[in-house]
CSV table of C-alpha atoms and ligand atoms in Angstrom, one decimal:
chain,number,residue,atom,x,y,z
D,286,MET,CA,0.0,0.0,0.0
D,287,LYS,CA,1.2,3.5,-0.7
D,288,ILE,CA,0.7,5.4,2.6
D,289,LEU,CA,1.3,9.1,3.0
D,290,LEU,CA,1.6,10.4,6.6
D,291,ALA,CA,1.5,14.1,7.4
D,292,ALA,CA,2.1,15.5,10.9
D,293,SER,CA,3.5,18.6,12.6
D,294,GLU,CA,6.1,16.6,14.5
D,295,ALA,CA,7.9,13.2,14.5
D,296,VAL,CA,10.9,11.7,16.2
D,297,PRO,CA,13.8,12.0,15.6
D,298,PHE,CA,13.3,15.3,13.8
D,299,CYS,CA,11.1,17.5,15.9
D,300,LYS,CA,9.2,16.8,19.1
D,301,THR,CA,7.1,18.6,21.7
D,302,GLY,CA,5.2,15.6,23.0
D,303,GLY,CA,3.8,12.1,22.5
D,304,LEU,CA,2.5,12.9,19.0
D,305,ALA,CA,6.1,12.9,17.7
D,306,ASP,CA,6.8,9.5,19.3
D,307,VAL,CA,3.7,8.0,17.7
D,308,VAL,CA,4.2,9.4,14.2
D,309,GLY,CA,7.9,8.5,14.2
D,310,ALA,CA,7.2,5.0,15.3
D,311,LEU,CA,4.2,4.4,13.1
D,312,SER,CA,5.9,5.6,9.9
D,313,GLN,CA,8.8,3.3,10.6
D,314,LYS,CA,6.7,0.2,11.5
D,315,LEU,CA,4.5,0.6,8.4
D,316,GLY,CA,7.6,0.9,6.2
D,317,ALA,CA,9.2,-2.1,7.9
D,318,ALA,CA,6.0,-4.1,7.2
D,319,GLY,CA,6.6,-3.6,3.5
D,320,HIS,CA,4.4,-0.6,2.7
D,321,ASP,CA,5.6,2.3,0.6
D,322,VAL,CA,5.6,5.1,3.2
D,323,CYS,CA,6.1,8.8,2.8
D,324,LEU,CA,6.1,11.2,5.7
D,325,PHE,CA,5.6,14.9,5.3
D,326,LEU,CA,6.8,17.4,8.0
D,327,PRO,CA,7.5,21.1,8.2
D,328,ARG,CA,11.1,22.1,8.0
D,329,TYR,CA,11.4,23.9,11.3
D,330,ARG,CA,14.6,25.6,12.5
D,331,VAL,CA,15.3,22.6,14.8
D,332,VAL,CA,15.5,20.3,11.7
D,333,ASP,CA,19.1,20.8,10.6
D,334,SER,CA,18.9,21.8,7.0
D,335,ALA,CA,22.5,20.8,6.4
D,336,ALA,CA,21.6,17.2,7.2
D,337,LEU,CA,19.0,17.1,4.5
D,338,PRO,CA,20.7,16.1,1.3
D,339,GLY,CA,18.0,16.0,-1.3
D,340,GLY,CA,16.0,18.9,-2.6
D,341,LEU,CA,13.7,19.5,-5.6
D,342,ALA,CA,15.5,21.7,-8.1
D,343,ARG,CA,12.5,23.9,-8.7
D,344,PRO,CA,10.4,25.4,-5.8
D,345,LEU,CA,6.8,24.5,-5.8
D,346,MET,CA,4.3,27.3,-6.1
D,347,VAL,CA,1.7,26.3,-3.5
D,348,PRO,CA,-1.7,28.0,-4.0
D,349,LEU,CA,-3.0,29.8,-1.0
D,350,GLY,CA,-5.8,32.3,-0.7
D,351,GLY,CA,-5.7,33.6,-4.3
D,352,GLY,CA,-1.9,33.8,-4.4
D,353,ALA,CA,1.0,31.3,-4.5
D,354,VAL,CA,3.8,30.7,-2.0
D,355,PRO,CA,7.2,29.3,-3.0
D,356,VAL,CA,8.1,26.1,-1.1
D,357,SER,CA,10.9,23.7,-1.6
D,358,LEU,CA,10.8,20.1,-0.6
D,359,ARG,CA,13.8,18.6,1.2
D,360,TYR,CA,14.0,14.8,1.0
D,361,LEU,CA,15.6,12.3,3.3
D,362,GLN,CA,15.4,8.5,3.3
D,363,TYR,CA,15.2,7.7,7.0
D,364,LYS,CA,15.3,4.0,7.6
D,365,SER,CA,12.1,2.6,6.1
D,366,ALA,CA,10.3,5.8,5.3
D,367,SER,CA,10.8,8.6,2.8
D,368,VAL,CA,10.6,11.9,4.6
D,369,TYR,CA,9.8,15.2,2.9
D,370,PHE,CA,10.3,18.4,4.7
D,371,VAL,CA,8.2,21.3,3.5
D,372,ASP,CA,10.7,24.2,3.5
D,373,CYS,CA,9.2,27.6,3.6
D,374,PRO,CA,11.6,29.7,5.8
D,375,PRO,CA,9.3,32.8,6.4
D,376,LEU,CA,6.8,30.4,8.0
D,377,PHE,CA,8.9,27.7,9.7
D,378,ASP,CA,12.5,28.9,10.1
D,379,ARG,CA,12.0,30.3,13.6
D,380,ASP,CA,12.3,29.1,17.2
D,381,GLY,CA,9.4,27.0,18.6
D,382,LEU,CA,7.2,24.7,16.7
D,383,TYR,CA,3.9,26.3,17.6
D,384,VAL,CA,4.9,28.8,20.3
D,385,GLY,CA,7.4,31.7,20.4
D,386,ALA,CA,9.9,32.5,23.1
D,387,ASP,CA,7.2,34.7,24.8
D,388,GLY,CA,5.2,31.5,25.4
D,389,LYS,CA,2.4,32.6,23.1
D,390,ASP,CA,1.2,30.8,19.9
D,391,HIS,CA,2.8,32.1,16.8
D,392,PRO,CA,0.2,34.6,15.5
D,393,ASP,CA,0.3,33.2,12.0
D,394,ASN,CA,-0.3,29.5,12.9
D,395,ASP,CA,-3.4,29.5,10.7
D,396,LEU,CA,-1.4,30.4,7.6
D,397,ARG,CA,1.6,28.2,8.6
D,398,PHE,CA,-0.5,25.0,8.8
D,399,ALA,CA,-2.8,25.9,6.0
D,400,LEU,CA,0.2,26.2,3.8
D,401,PHE,CA,1.7,23.0,5.1
D,402,CYS,CA,-1.6,21.1,4.4
D,403,ARG,CA,-1.7,22.4,0.8
D,404,ALA,CA,2.0,21.8,0.3
D,405,VAL,CA,1.5,18.1,1.4
D,406,LEU,CA,-0.9,17.5,-1.5
D,407,GLU,CA,1.1,19.6,-4.0
D,408,GLY,CA,4.3,17.9,-2.9
D,409,ALA,CA,2.8,14.4,-3.3
D,410,LYS,CA,2.0,15.3,-6.9
D,411,ALA,CA,5.4,16.9,-7.5
D,412,VAL,CA,7.2,13.8,-6.4
D,413,GLY,CA,4.8,11.4,-8.1
D,414,PHE,CA,3.7,9.7,-4.9
D,415,LYS,CA,0.1,8.7,-5.5
D,416,PRO,CA,-1.2,7.6,-2.1
D,417,ASP,CA,-3.7,4.9,-1.5
D,418,VAL,CA,-4.2,6.4,1.9
D,419,VAL,CA,-3.3,9.7,3.5
D,420,HIS,CA,-3.1,9.5,7.3
D,421,LEU,CA,-3.3,12.8,9.1
D,422,HIS,CA,-2.6,13.7,12.7
D,423,ASP,CA,-4.2,16.4,14.9
D,424,TRP,CA,-5.4,19.9,13.9
D,425,GLN,CA,-2.3,21.0,12.2
D,426,THR,CA,-3.1,18.6,9.3
D,427,GLY,CA,-6.9,18.9,9.5
D,428,LEU,CA,-7.2,20.9,6.3
D,429,VAL,CA,-5.7,18.1,4.2
D,430,PRO,CA,-9.0,16.0,4.0
D,431,ALA,CA,-10.9,19.3,3.4
D,432,TYR,CA,-8.7,20.4,0.5
D,433,LEU,CA,-8.8,16.9,-1.0
D,434,ARG,CA,-12.6,16.8,-1.0
D,435,ARG,CA,-13.1,20.5,-2.0
D,436,HIS,CA,-10.2,21.6,-4.1
D,437,TYR,CA,-8.9,18.3,-5.6
D,438,LYS,CA,-12.2,16.4,-5.9
D,439,ASN,CA,-11.9,16.3,-9.7
D,440,ASP,CA,-8.1,15.7,-9.7
D,441,PRO,CA,-7.4,12.2,-11.2
D,442,PHE,CA,-4.2,12.0,-9.2
D,443,PHE,CA,-6.1,11.7,-6.0
D,444,ALA,CA,-9.2,9.9,-7.4
D,445,SER,CA,-8.7,6.8,-5.3
D,446,THR,CA,-7.0,8.3,-2.3
D,447,ALA,CA,-8.7,7.6,1.1
D,448,THR,CA,-8.1,9.6,4.2
D,449,VAL,CA,-7.7,8.7,7.9
D,450,PHE,CA,-7.6,11.3,10.6
D,451,THR,CA,-6.2,10.6,14.1
D,452,ILE,CA,-7.1,12.7,17.1
D,453,HIS,CA,-4.2,12.7,19.6
D,454,ASN,CA,-5.7,15.2,21.9
D,455,ILE,CA,-9.1,16.8,21.2
D,456,ALA,CA,-8.3,19.7,23.5
D,457,TYR,CA,-6.1,21.2,20.8
D,458,GLN,CA,-8.4,22.3,18.0
D,459,GLY,CA,-6.7,24.9,15.8
D,460,ASN,CA,-9.6,27.4,16.1
D,461,PHE,CA,-9.1,30.7,14.2
D,462,PRO,CA,-11.2,33.6,13.1
D,463,LEU,CA,-13.4,32.8,10.1
D,464,ALA,CA,-11.2,35.0,7.9
D,465,SER,CA,-8.5,32.4,8.3
D,466,ALA,CA,-10.5,29.9,6.2
D,467,ALA,CA,-10.8,32.5,3.4
D,468,LYS,CA,-7.0,33.0,3.6
D,469,ALA,CA,-6.6,29.3,3.3
D,470,GLY,CA,-8.7,29.3,0.1
D,471,PHE,CA,-12.1,28.1,1.3
D,472,GLU,CA,-15.4,29.4,0.0
D,473,PRO,CA,-18.1,31.0,2.2
D,474,SER,CA,-20.2,27.9,1.4
D,475,ASP,CA,-17.6,25.8,3.4
D,476,LEU,CA,-18.0,28.0,6.5
D,477,THR,CA,-21.2,26.3,7.8
D,478,PRO,CA,-21.6,24.4,11.0
D,479,ASP,CA,-21.6,21.1,9.1
D,480,ARG,CA,-18.2,21.9,7.6
D,481,LEU,CA,-15.5,24.2,9.0
D,482,GLU,CA,-17.4,26.6,11.1
D,483,TYR,CA,-17.2,26.1,14.8
D,484,TYR,CA,-19.1,28.5,17.1
D,485,GLY,CA,-18.3,31.5,15.0
D,486,GLN,CA,-14.7,30.4,14.2
D,487,CYS,CA,-13.1,28.1,11.8
D,488,SER,CA,-11.7,24.9,13.2
D,489,PHE,CA,-8.9,23.0,11.5
D,490,LEU,CA,-9.6,20.0,13.7
D,491,LYS,CA,-13.2,20.0,12.7
D,492,ALA,CA,-12.2,20.1,9.0
D,493,GLY,CA,-10.4,16.8,9.6
D,494,LEU,CA,-13.2,15.3,11.5
D,495,VAL,CA,-15.8,16.3,8.9
D,496,PHE,CA,-14.0,15.4,5.7
D,497,ALA,CA,-11.8,12.3,6.6
D,498,ASP,CA,-13.1,8.9,5.6
D,499,GLN,CA,-12.2,7.2,8.8
D,500,LEU,CA,-11.4,8.7,12.2
D,501,THR,CA,-9.3,7.2,15.0
D,502,THR,CA,-8.1,8.2,18.4
D,503,VAL,CA,-5.4,6.8,20.5
D,504,SER,CA,-7.2,4.6,22.9
D,505,PRO,CA,-10.6,2.7,23.0
D,506,SER,CA,-11.7,4.5,26.2
D,507,TYR,CA,-10.9,7.9,24.9
D,508,ALA,CA,-12.9,7.1,21.7
D,509,VAL,CA,-16.0,6.6,24.0
D,510,GLU,CA,-15.2,9.6,26.3
D,511,ILE,CA,-14.9,12.2,23.6
D,512,GLN,CA,-18.4,11.3,22.3
D,513,ALA,CA,-20.0,11.2,25.7
D,514,SER,CA,-19.7,14.7,27.1
D,515,GLY,CA,-18.8,18.3,26.3
D,516,GLU,CA,-16.3,18.2,29.1
D,517,ARG,CA,-14.2,15.5,27.3
D,518,GLY,CA,-15.3,16.2,23.7
D,519,PHE,CA,-14.5,19.9,23.9
D,520,GLY,CA,-17.5,20.8,21.8
D,521,MET,CA,-16.9,18.1,19.1
D,522,GLU,CA,-19.0,15.4,20.8
D,523,GLY,CA,-22.1,15.9,18.6
D,524,LEU,CA,-20.1,15.6,15.4
D,525,LEU,CA,-18.3,12.5,16.8
D,526,GLN,CA,-21.5,10.9,17.8
D,527,ARG,CA,-22.8,11.3,14.2
D,528,ARG,CA,-19.5,9.8,13.0
D,529,SER,CA,-19.4,7.1,15.6
D,530,VAL,CA,-19.4,4.2,13.2
D,531,GLU,CA,-16.2,5.6,11.6
D,532,LEU,CA,-14.4,6.4,14.8
D,533,THR,CA,-12.0,3.7,16.2
D,534,GLY,CA,-9.8,3.7,19.3
D,535,ILE,CA,-6.4,2.2,18.6
D,536,LEU,CA,-3.9,2.2,21.5
D,537,ASN,CA,-0.5,3.7,20.9
D,538,GLY,CA,2.6,1.5,21.4
D,539,ILE,CA,6.0,2.5,22.6
D,540,ASP,CA,9.4,2.0,20.9
D,541,LEU,CA,10.7,-1.1,22.7
D,542,GLU,CA,14.2,-0.4,21.4
D,543,VAL,CA,14.4,3.1,22.7
D,544,TRP,CA,12.7,2.2,26.0
D,545,ASN,CA,14.6,-0.9,27.0
D,546,PRO,CA,16.1,-1.1,30.6
D,547,GLU,CA,18.3,-4.1,29.4
D,548,LYS,CA,20.2,-1.9,27.0
D,549,ASP,CA,19.5,1.7,27.9
D,550,PRO,CA,22.8,3.7,27.7
D,551,CYS,CA,21.4,6.4,30.0
D,552,LEU,CA,21.2,4.1,33.0
D,553,PRO,CA,23.9,3.5,35.7
D,554,ALA,CA,22.7,-0.2,35.9
D,555,ARG,CA,20.8,-2.2,33.3
D,556,TYR,CA,18.3,-4.9,34.1
D,557,ASP,CA,15.5,-7.2,32.9
D,558,ALA,CA,12.5,-8.6,34.7
D,559,ALA,CA,14.6,-11.2,36.5
D,560,SER,CA,17.2,-8.8,37.7
D,561,ALA,CA,14.8,-5.8,38.3
D,562,ALA,CA,15.1,-5.8,42.1
D,563,ASP,CA,18.9,-5.3,42.1
D,564,GLY,CA,19.1,-3.2,38.9
D,565,LYS,CA,16.4,-0.8,40.1
D,566,ALA,CA,18.0,-0.6,43.5
D,567,ALA,CA,21.3,0.5,41.9
D,568,CYS,CA,19.5,3.1,39.7
D,569,ARG,CA,17.6,4.4,42.7
D,570,LYS,CA,20.7,4.8,44.8
D,571,ALA,CA,22.4,6.7,42.0
D,572,LEU,CA,19.5,9.0,41.4
D,573,LEU,CA,18.9,9.8,45.1
D,574,ALA,CA,22.6,10.7,45.4
D,575,GLU,CA,22.5,12.8,42.1
D,576,CYS,CA,19.5,14.7,43.4
D,577,GLY,CA,20.6,15.1,47.0
D,578,LEU,CA,17.6,13.2,48.4
D,579,ASP,CA,17.8,11.4,51.7
D,580,GLY,CA,18.1,7.7,50.9
D,581,THR,CA,18.7,6.4,54.4
D,582,LYS,CA,15.1,5.0,54.7
D,583,GLU,CA,13.6,2.3,52.4
D,584,LEU,CA,10.9,4.6,51.2
D,585,PRO,CA,9.3,4.3,47.8
D,586,LEU,CA,10.6,6.7,45.1
D,587,VAL,CA,7.7,8.3,43.3
D,588,ALA,CA,8.5,9.9,39.8
D,589,VAL,CA,6.7,12.4,37.6
D,590,VAL,CA,7.8,13.0,34.0
D,591,SER,CA,5.3,15.3,32.4
D,592,ARG,CA,4.3,18.4,30.7
D,593,LEU,CA,3.2,20.8,33.4
D,594,ASP,CA,-0.4,21.3,32.4
D,595,ARG,CA,-3.8,21.3,34.1
D,596,GLN,CA,-4.7,18.2,32.0
D,597,LYS,CA,-2.1,16.2,33.9
D,598,GLY,CA,-3.7,16.7,37.3
D,599,LEU,CA,-0.4,17.6,39.0
D,600,ASP,CA,-2.0,20.1,41.2
D,601,LEU,CA,-4.0,17.2,42.7
D,602,ALA,CA,-0.7,15.3,43.1
D,603,ILE,CA,0.8,18.1,45.1
D,604,GLU,CA,-2.3,18.2,47.3
D,605,ALA,CA,-2.2,14.4,47.9
D,606,LEU,CA,1.5,14.2,48.4
D,607,SER,CA,2.0,17.2,50.7
D,608,SER,CA,0.9,15.3,53.7
D,609,ARG,CA,2.7,12.0,52.7
D,610,LEU,CA,6.3,13.2,52.3
D,611,ASP,CA,7.4,11.1,55.3
D,612,SER,CA,6.2,8.0,53.5
D,613,CYS,CA,8.0,8.5,50.1
D,614,ARG,CA,10.6,10.4,48.1
D,615,LEU,CA,9.4,12.4,45.1
D,616,ALA,CA,11.3,13.3,41.9
D,617,VAL,CA,9.6,15.5,39.3
D,618,LEU,CA,10.8,16.4,35.8
D,619,GLY,CA,8.6,18.8,33.8
D,620,SER,CA,8.2,22.0,32.0
D,621,GLY,CA,5.2,24.2,31.2
D,622,ASP,CA,2.7,26.0,33.3
D,623,ALA,CA,4.4,28.6,35.6
D,624,SER,CA,2.0,28.2,38.6
D,625,LEU,CA,2.6,24.4,38.7
D,626,ARG,CA,6.3,25.0,38.3
D,627,ASP,CA,6.2,27.4,41.3
D,628,ALA,CA,4.2,24.9,43.4
D,629,PHE,CA,6.7,22.1,42.8
D,630,ARG,CA,9.6,24.5,43.5
D,631,GLU,CA,7.9,25.5,46.8
D,632,LEU,CA,7.4,21.8,47.7
D,633,ALA,CA,11.1,21.1,47.0
D,634,ARG,CA,12.2,24.2,49.0
D,635,ARG,CA,10.0,23.1,52.0
D,636,ARG,CA,11.2,19.4,52.0
D,637,PRO,CA,14.6,19.3,50.3
D,638,ASP,CA,15.2,15.9,51.9
D,639,ALA,CA,12.2,14.4,50.2
D,640,VAL,CA,11.5,16.3,47.0
D,641,VAL,CA,13.5,17.2,44.0
D,642,PHE,CA,12.1,19.2,41.1
D,643,ARG,CA,13.9,19.6,37.8
D,644,GLU,CA,12.5,22.0,35.3
D,645,GLY,CA,13.0,21.5,31.6
D,646,PHE,CA,12.9,18.8,28.9
D,647,ASP,CA,15.7,16.3,29.7
D,648,ASP,CA,15.5,13.0,27.9
D,649,PRO,CA,18.4,11.2,29.6
D,650,PHE,CA,17.2,12.3,33.1
D,651,ALA,CA,13.7,11.0,32.1
D,652,HIS,CA,15.2,7.6,31.4
D,653,ARG,CA,17.0,7.6,34.7
D,654,LEU,CA,13.8,8.5,36.5
D,655,TYR,CA,11.8,5.8,34.9
D,656,ALA,CA,14.4,3.2,36.0
D,657,ALA,CA,15.0,4.5,39.5
D,658,SER,CA,11.5,5.0,40.6
D,659,ASP,CA,9.2,2.5,42.3
D,660,LEU,CA,6.0,4.3,41.4
D,661,PHE,CA,5.1,6.6,38.5
D,662,LEU,CA,2.4,9.2,39.1
D,663,MET,CA,0.0,10.1,36.3
D,664,PRO,CA,-3.2,11.5,37.9
D,665,SER,CA,-4.5,13.1,34.6
D,666,ARG,CA,-7.9,14.7,34.4
D,667,PHE,CA,-8.1,13.3,31.0
D,668,GLU,CA,-5.6,11.3,29.0
D,669,PRO,CA,-6.1,10.3,25.3
D,670,CYS,CA,-3.5,7.5,25.6
D,671,GLY,CA,-0.5,8.5,27.6
D,672,LEU,CA,3.0,7.1,26.9
D,673,GLY,CA,4.5,7.8,30.3
D,674,GLN,CA,2.7,5.0,32.1
D,675,MET,CA,3.6,2.5,29.5
D,676,ILE,CA,7.3,3.5,29.5
D,677,ALA,CA,7.3,3.4,33.3
D,678,MET,CA,5.8,-0.1,33.3
D,679,ARG,CA,8.5,-1.3,30.9
D,680,TYR,CA,11.1,0.0,33.5
D,681,GLY,CA,9.3,-1.7,36.4
D,682,SER,CA,8.0,1.6,37.8
D,683,VAL,CA,4.4,0.8,38.8
D,684,PRO,CA,1.8,3.5,37.8
D,685,VAL,CA,-0.5,5.3,40.1
D,686,ALA,CA,-2.9,6.7,37.6
D,687,ALA,CA,-6.4,8.2,37.1
D,688,LYS,CA,-8.9,5.8,35.6
D,689,THR,CA,-9.5,7.7,32.3
D,690,GLY,CA,-8.7,7.3,28.6
D,691,GLY,CA,-5.6,5.4,27.7
D,692,LEU,CA,-4.7,5.1,31.4
D,693,ALA,CA,-7.9,3.1,32.0
D,694,ASP,CA,-7.0,0.9,29.0
D,695,THR,CA,-3.4,0.1,30.2
D,696,VAL,CA,-3.4,0.1,34.0
D,697,ALA,CA,-5.4,-2.4,36.1
D,698,GLU,CA,-5.9,-2.6,39.8
D,699,PRO,CA,-5.4,-5.2,41.0
D,700,GLY,CA,-2.7,-6.1,38.5
D,701,ASN,CA,0.0,-3.8,37.2
D,702,GLY,CA,-0.8,-0.6,39.0
D,703,PHE,CA,-3.1,1.6,41.2
D,704,LEU,CA,-6.0,3.6,40.1
D,705,CYS,CA,-8.0,6.6,41.4
D,706,ARG,CA,-10.9,8.7,40.1
D,707,PRO,CA,-9.8,11.5,37.7
D,708,GLY,CA,-9.9,15.0,39.3
D,709,ASP,CA,-10.1,13.7,42.9
D,710,ALA,CA,-7.1,14.5,45.1
D,711,GLY,CA,-8.6,12.5,48.1
D,712,ASP,CA,-9.0,9.4,46.0
D,713,LEU,CA,-5.5,9.8,44.6
D,714,GLY,CA,-4.2,10.0,48.2
D,715,LEU,CA,-5.9,6.6,48.9
D,716,ALA,CA,-4.4,5.1,45.8
D,717,LEU,CA,-1.0,6.3,47.0
D,718,ASP,CA,-1.6,4.7,50.4
D,719,ARG,CA,-2.4,1.4,48.8
D,720,ALA,CA,0.7,1.6,46.6
D,721,PHE,CA,2.9,2.5,49.5
D,722,ALA,CA,1.5,-0.4,51.5
D,723,ALA,CA,2.0,-2.8,48.6
D,724,ARG,CA,5.6,-1.5,48.1
D,725,ALA,CA,6.4,-2.4,51.8
D,726,GLY,CA,4.7,-5.8,51.6
D,727,GLY,CA,5.9,-9.1,50.3
D,728,GLY,CA,4.0,-9.1,47.1
D,729,TRP,CA,5.8,-6.2,45.4
D,730,GLY,CA,7.8,-8.3,43.1
D,731,ALA,CA,4.6,-9.7,41.5
D,732,VAL,CA,3.1,-6.2,41.0
D,733,ARG,CA,6.3,-4.9,39.4
D,734,GLY,CA,6.6,-8.1,37.4
D,735,ALA,CA,3.1,-7.7,36.0
D,736,ALA,CA,3.9,-4.1,35.0
D,737,MET,CA,7.1,-5.2,33.2
D,738,ALA,CA,5.2,-8.0,31.5
D,739,SER,CA,2.6,-5.7,30.0
D,740,ASP,CA,2.7,-5.7,26.2
D,741,PHE,CA,3.0,-2.2,24.7
D,742,SER,CA,4.6,-3.2,21.4
D,743,TRP,CA,3.5,-1.4,18.2
D,744,GLU,CA,2.8,-4.6,16.2
D,745,ARG,CA,-0.8,-5.1,17.1
D,746,SER,CA,-1.7,-1.4,16.6
D,747,VAL,CA,0.1,-1.2,13.3
D,748,GLN,CA,-2.0,-4.2,12.1
D,749,ARG,CA,-5.2,-2.4,13.2
D,750,TYR,CA,-4.2,0.8,11.3
D,751,VAL,CA,-3.5,-1.3,8.2
D,752,GLY,CA,-7.0,-2.9,8.5
D,753,LEU,CA,-8.5,0.5,8.9
D,754,TYR,CA,-6.7,1.9,5.8
D,755,GLY,CA,-8.3,-1.1,3.9
D,756,LEU,CA,-11.7,0.0,5.3
D,757,ALA,CA,-11.2,3.6,4.2
D,758,ARG,CA,-10.2,2.5,0.7
D,759,ALA,CA,-13.1,0.1,0.4
D,760,GLY,CA,-15.4,3.1,1.3
D,761,ARG,CA,-13.9,5.1,-1.6
D,762,ALA,CA,-14.0,2.3,-4.2
W,707,LIG,P1,1.8,14.2,26.3
W,707,LIG,O1,1.9,13.8,24.8
W,707,LIG,O2,0.3,14.5,26.6
W,707,LIG,O3,2.7,15.2,26.7
W,707,LIG,P2,2.5,11.4,26.8
W,707,LIG,O4,2.5,10.6,28.1
W,707,LIG,O5,1.6,10.8,25.7
W,707,LIG,O6,2.0,12.9,27.2
W,707,LIG,O7,3.9,11.5,26.2
W,707,LIG,C1,4.9,12.2,26.9
W,707,LIG,C2,6.3,11.9,26.3
W,707,LIG,O8,7.2,13.0,26.5
W,707,LIG,C3,6.9,10.7,27.0
W,707,LIG,O9,7.8,10.1,26.1
W,707,LIG,C4,7.7,11.4,28.2
W,707,LIG,O10,8.8,10.6,28.6
W,707,LIG,C5,8.2,12.6,27.5
W,707,LIG,N1,8.4,13.8,28.4
W,707,LIG,C6,7.4,14.5,29.0
W,707,LIG,N2,7.9,15.5,29.7
W,707,LIG,C7,9.3,15.4,29.6
W,707,LIG,C8,10.4,16.2,30.1
W,707,LIG,N3,10.2,17.2,30.9
W,707,LIG,N4,11.6,15.7,29.8
W,707,LIG,C9,11.8,14.6,29.1
W,707,LIG,N5,10.8,13.9,28.5
W,707,LIG,C10,9.5,14.3,28.8
C-alpha cells in the first residue's frame, strides 16, 4: 500500500510531546512491514537543513488564498520511510514549533499550517507519490482532507485516495477567526456548521473530523469519552456521535528499542524482569545521590515525567503528596505552566530531603527517573492515551494513575498498577496509600513483574491501522 503520513512533529526530527513518538514509530513500522511510506513534516529551525541532502531543483508554487507561496521540498530517506520536509523559511524557520519565546502561539499559525496542508498535496503530486491512503494527525493537518474533497475532488491524481484522521488530543483544535478559512482558500459555502465553522470560528480540527473517511483516536476508552460529554469532547462530541461508526480507538505503542532497561545507555545499571530488584535498587541509589535526596530509609521513590499542564492533574498530586512526604521520596521532571512550576519549587524548598524538582525537557534524566522509581504518578484529568505510564511499566515503575482514557486501558488494579478517580485528590491519596503499603509488603515483586510483562509493542496497533486503511479504501472504491 502507498501510505502518506503528514504531521506537525515526528521523532527523531522534531518533538514537543507524545505525537512525535507516535508518528515517528508508526511511519517506521509501516515501512518495515513492506508498505511504501512517505512522511511529510514542516522544515522547522530545529530540523538541521544541512543534514537534508535531497531537494527539488524547482520550488513548488503552492496555491494559497488567491496567491501562491514558493516552497521547496527537502528529501531524506530515513530507515524505512521517505521523509519530505516542507521548506518555507518565512513560516517555519523560527524558534518554537507552535509557540514563540514569549510562550504565546505564533500569530500566523493558521497560515503556517494551511500552507503546510496544501504543500503536502502539491508535494505528493510533484514527487509522483500517488497515495492509496493519507493518514493525518491532529489539527495542524486537519485541512488536508478538506482540501482533498473540495479543491482536488476532480483531480485524477487523488481519485482513489482515502483519508484517515487521528485525534491525539481533542483539547487542541486549531480554532481561528473565520477570515483564516478564506485566507486558506475556502469558499463561504464551506463556512457552515456542518463543515469548517465552529461557534463563529473556523476549526482546522473540525475540518479533519468532517472530511476524513475514517477517524481514529489513541485509545478505545478515549474514543468513547470524547463522544460522551462536552467536558471530554470539547464541543466536538455531537459531530463525533454522528460519525461514531467511523471512529475507532487504537492504542499507541512505545518503541521497545528506545525504551529498554536491558540496553539503555542512560542508566547507571541495566536490568531485565529477572534482575529488576537489584538493577532498580542501583539506579535508585544513584538517582537519590544525584538529586541530594535522603536515601537512608527504604521509602518508595515516586516519579513524575510530564508536561506541566492542568490536564495532567499535577495540582492534585501536590495536594495528595504534601501530607505524605514522610512516606515517600518524590522526583519531578517537567516544564510548562508557571503556577505548577512554582508549586513544585515550593514543595522542594520546603522538603529538600524528600522532594526534587527539575524544570525542563531532559530525555536522559527521564530515562534515569523511569528506571530509579518504584511508582510513576499520572493523575491526569483526561488522557487520550499516555505514553509515560507505558514507559514506566517497561522499566518496572508501577503506575499510580487516574482511571481515564488510555490510562484506564493500560493500567489495572489489582494487576499492574493503582487507580483513582480522575480529578479527585482525596481518592489519589488513597491510591498512593495502597501503593505504599504494597511496596512495603511481600507481594511487590509480583506487581512490578506484572507491570514489566505488559505488552505495549506497536505490532498489534500497526495491524489495526492497516486494517482501517483497507476499510477507508473500500469506502472510496
Ligand atoms: P503528552 O503527549 O500529553 O505530553 P504522553 O505521556 O503521551 O504525554 O507523552 C509524553 C512523552 O514525553 C513521554 O515520552 C515522556 O517521557 C516525555 N516527556 C514529557 N515531559 C518530559 C520532560 N520534561 N523531559 C523529558 N521527557 C519528557
